[in-house]
mmCIF file of C-alpha atoms in Angstrom:
data_model
loop_
_atom_site.group_PDB
_atom_site.id
_atom_site.type_symbol
_atom_site.label_atom_id
_atom_site.label_comp_id
_atom_site.label_asym_id
_atom_site.label_seq_id
_atom_site.Cartn_x
_atom_site.Cartn_y
_atom_site.Cartn_z
ATOM 1 C CA MET A 7 -10.382 -74.508 -13.162
ATOM 2 C CA VAL A 8 -13.251 -77.570 -12.281
ATOM 3 C CA LEU A 9 -11.972 -81.178 -13.677
ATOM 4 C CA LEU A 10 -13.646 -83.417 -14.565
ATOM 5 C CA ARG A 11 -11.313 -85.912 -13.303
ATOM 6 C CA ARG A 12 -11.100 -84.230 -10.050
ATOM 7 C CA MET A 13 -15.071 -84.034 -9.568
ATOM 8 C CA ILE A 14 -15.115 -88.731 -10.367
ATOM 9 C CA GLY A 15 -12.463 -89.341 -9.022
ATOM 10 C CA GLU A 16 -14.073 -87.499 -5.941
ATOM 11 C CA ALA A 17 -17.569 -88.628 -5.988
ATOM 12 C CA LEU A 18 -15.738 -92.029 -6.465
ATOM 13 C CA ARG A 19 -13.708 -91.808 -2.918
ATOM 14 C CA ARG A 20 -17.013 -89.843 -1.634
ATOM 15 C CA ARG A 21 -19.052 -92.896 -2.260
ATOM 16 C CA ARG A 22 -16.440 -96.326 -1.395
ATOM 17 C CA GLN A 23 -15.899 -94.327 3.030
ATOM 18 C CA ASP A 24 -19.339 -93.905 2.809
ATOM 19 C CA GLN A 25 -19.028 -97.525 2.567
ATOM 20 C CA HIS A 26 -16.610 -97.781 4.617
ATOM 21 C CA ARG A 27 -15.030 -100.011 2.388
ATOM 22 C CA THR A 28 -10.963 -99.324 1.635
ATOM 23 C CA LEU A 29 -8.816 -98.797 -1.632
ATOM 24 C CA ARG A 30 -8.474 -102.475 -1.669
ATOM 25 C CA GLU A 31 -11.655 -103.990 -1.761
ATOM 26 C CA VAL A 32 -12.555 -101.631 -4.494
ATOM 27 C CA SER A 33 -8.826 -102.024 -6.340
ATOM 28 C CA SER A 34 -9.908 -106.217 -6.078
ATOM 29 C CA ALA A 35 -13.819 -106.590 -7.069
ATOM 30 C CA ALA A 36 -13.603 -103.494 -9.740
ATOM 31 C CA ARG A 37 -10.407 -105.945 -11.112
ATOM 32 C CA VAL A 38 -7.887 -102.654 -10.997
ATOM 33 C CA SER A 39 -4.876 -102.110 -9.182
ATOM 34 C CA LEU A 40 -5.039 -99.913 -5.651
ATOM 35 C CA GLY A 41 -2.494 -97.316 -7.080
ATOM 36 C CA TYR A 42 -4.886 -97.064 -10.396
ATOM 37 C CA LEU A 43 -8.300 -97.079 -8.231
ATOM 38 C CA SER A 44 -6.017 -94.660 -5.875
ATOM 39 C CA GLU A 45 -4.918 -92.517 -9.252
ATOM 40 C CA VAL A 46 -7.681 -92.077 -9.654
ATOM 41 C CA GLU A 47 -10.078 -91.195 -6.940
ATOM 42 C CA ARG A 48 -6.973 -88.123 -6.190
ATOM 43 C CA GLY A 49 -8.018 -86.959 -10.044
ATOM 44 C CA GLN A 50 -4.299 -87.946 -10.709
ATOM 45 C CA LYS A 51 -5.576 -90.671 -14.271
ATOM 46 C CA GLU A 52 -8.618 -89.393 -16.237
ATOM 47 C CA ALA A 53 -10.997 -93.331 -15.968
ATOM 48 C CA SER A 54 -12.061 -94.687 -19.219
ATOM 49 C CA SER A 55 -16.386 -96.023 -19.220
ATOM 50 C CA GLU A 56 -15.093 -99.337 -18.931
ATOM 51 C CA LEU A 57 -13.099 -99.054 -16.131
ATOM 52 C CA LEU A 58 -15.717 -96.535 -14.818
ATOM 53 C CA ALA A 59 -18.314 -99.119 -14.725
ATOM 54 C CA SER A 60 -16.302 -101.772 -13.342
ATOM 55 C CA ILE A 61 -15.333 -98.839 -9.835
ATOM 56 C CA CYS A 62 -18.925 -98.083 -10.231
ATOM 57 C CA ASP A 63 -20.234 -101.589 -10.480
ATOM 58 C CA ALA A 64 -17.802 -102.437 -7.305
ATOM 59 C CA LEU A 65 -19.277 -100.041 -5.792
ATOM 60 C CA GLY A 66 -23.130 -101.138 -5.970
ATOM 61 C CA VAL A 67 -23.597 -97.621 -7.722
ATOM 62 C CA ARG A 68 -25.263 -96.871 -11.362
ATOM 63 C CA LEU A 69 -23.350 -95.141 -13.299
ATOM 64 C CA ALA A 70 -26.274 -92.776 -14.363
ATOM 65 C CA ASP A 71 -26.644 -91.613 -10.298
ATOM 66 C CA LEU A 72 -22.777 -90.802 -10.204
ATOM 67 C CA LEU A 73 -22.061 -87.969 -13.095
ATOM 68 C CA ARG A 74 -25.656 -87.370 -11.889
ATOM 69 C CA GLU A 75 -23.691 -86.636 -8.773
ATOM 70 C CA VAL A 76 -20.898 -84.818 -10.474
ATOM 71 C CA SER A 77 -22.877 -82.813 -12.509
ATOM 72 C CA ASP A 78 -24.493 -81.436 -9.606
ATOM 73 C CA ASP A 79 -21.052 -80.684 -8.254
ATOM 74 C CA VAL A 80 -18.980 -79.345 -10.945
ATOM 75 C CA GLU A 81 -22.470 -76.707 -11.593
ATOM 76 C CA MET A 82 -21.774 -76.201 -7.627
ATOM 77 C CA ALA A 83 -18.579 -75.421 -8.527
ATOM 78 C CA GLU A 84 -19.018 -73.275 -11.048
ATOM 79 C CA VAL A 85 -20.855 -71.250 -9.284
ATOM 80 C CA ALA A 86 -19.001 -70.969 -6.550
ATOM 81 C CA GLU A 87 -15.732 -70.169 -9.317
ATOM 82 C CA LEU A 88 -18.147 -67.246 -11.130
ATOM 83 C CA ALA A 89 -19.339 -65.833 -7.814
ATOM 84 C CA ALA A 90 -15.038 -65.369 -6.362
ATOM 85 C CA GLY A 91 -14.317 -63.948 -9.747
ATOM 86 C CA ALA A 92 -17.430 -60.913 -9.429
ATOM 87 C CA ALA A 93 -16.250 -60.505 -6.047
ATOM 88 C CA ARG A 94 -12.992 -59.576 -7.671
ATOM 89 C CA VAL A 95 -13.913 -56.905 -9.953
ATOM 90 C CA GLY A 96 -17.640 -55.781 -7.007
ATOM 91 C CA ALA A 97 -19.905 -57.244 -9.626
ATOM 92 C CA SER A 98 -22.669 -59.460 -9.216
ATOM 93 C CA VAL A 99 -23.595 -63.045 -10.060
ATOM 94 C CA VAL A 100 -27.037 -64.151 -11.098
ATOM 95 C CA VAL A 101 -27.233 -67.175 -11.045
ATOM 96 C CA PRO A 102 -30.442 -68.756 -13.452
ATOM 97 C CA ALA A 103 -32.594 -71.530 -11.835
ATOM 98 C CA ARG A 104 -32.040 -74.791 -13.874
ATOM 99 C CA SER A 105 -34.649 -77.073 -15.109
ATOM 100 C CA PRO A 106 -35.221 -80.376 -15.138
ATOM 101 C CA ALA A 107 -33.487 -82.334 -17.309
ATOM 102 C CA PRO A 108 -36.951 -83.840 -19.929
ATOM 103 C CA MET A 109 -37.709 -87.735 -19.243
ATOM 104 C CA VAL A 110 -37.744 -90.097 -22.252
ATOM 105 C CA ASP A 111 -40.227 -93.159 -21.445
ATOM 106 C CA ARG A 112 -37.815 -95.749 -22.875
ATOM 107 C CA ALA A 113 -41.269 -97.832 -22.333
ATOM 108 C CA ALA A 114 -42.709 -96.385 -25.731
#
């Protein structure tokens, strides 16, 4: 089963490690305890929307970009789970191509 809190935590950790930053640096910038940030990254705690926005800000990442990345990760994990389940029963899985989300013109 795909757990959203785990996928969000993994994405946050990837972003932090890609920047070669420590938990201490990011937790200080996000104004969250080091222990709590660690639990969020490990998928043990579910971050509130406010905390998630604060962590993204500390990482210099747009919340929308992080959520898009997590959405893609969730989709890949779900497809892998479907394929594994189908393989156990000797079936095959056909995954329809996903159409891109419609673009919204907010200037209008």
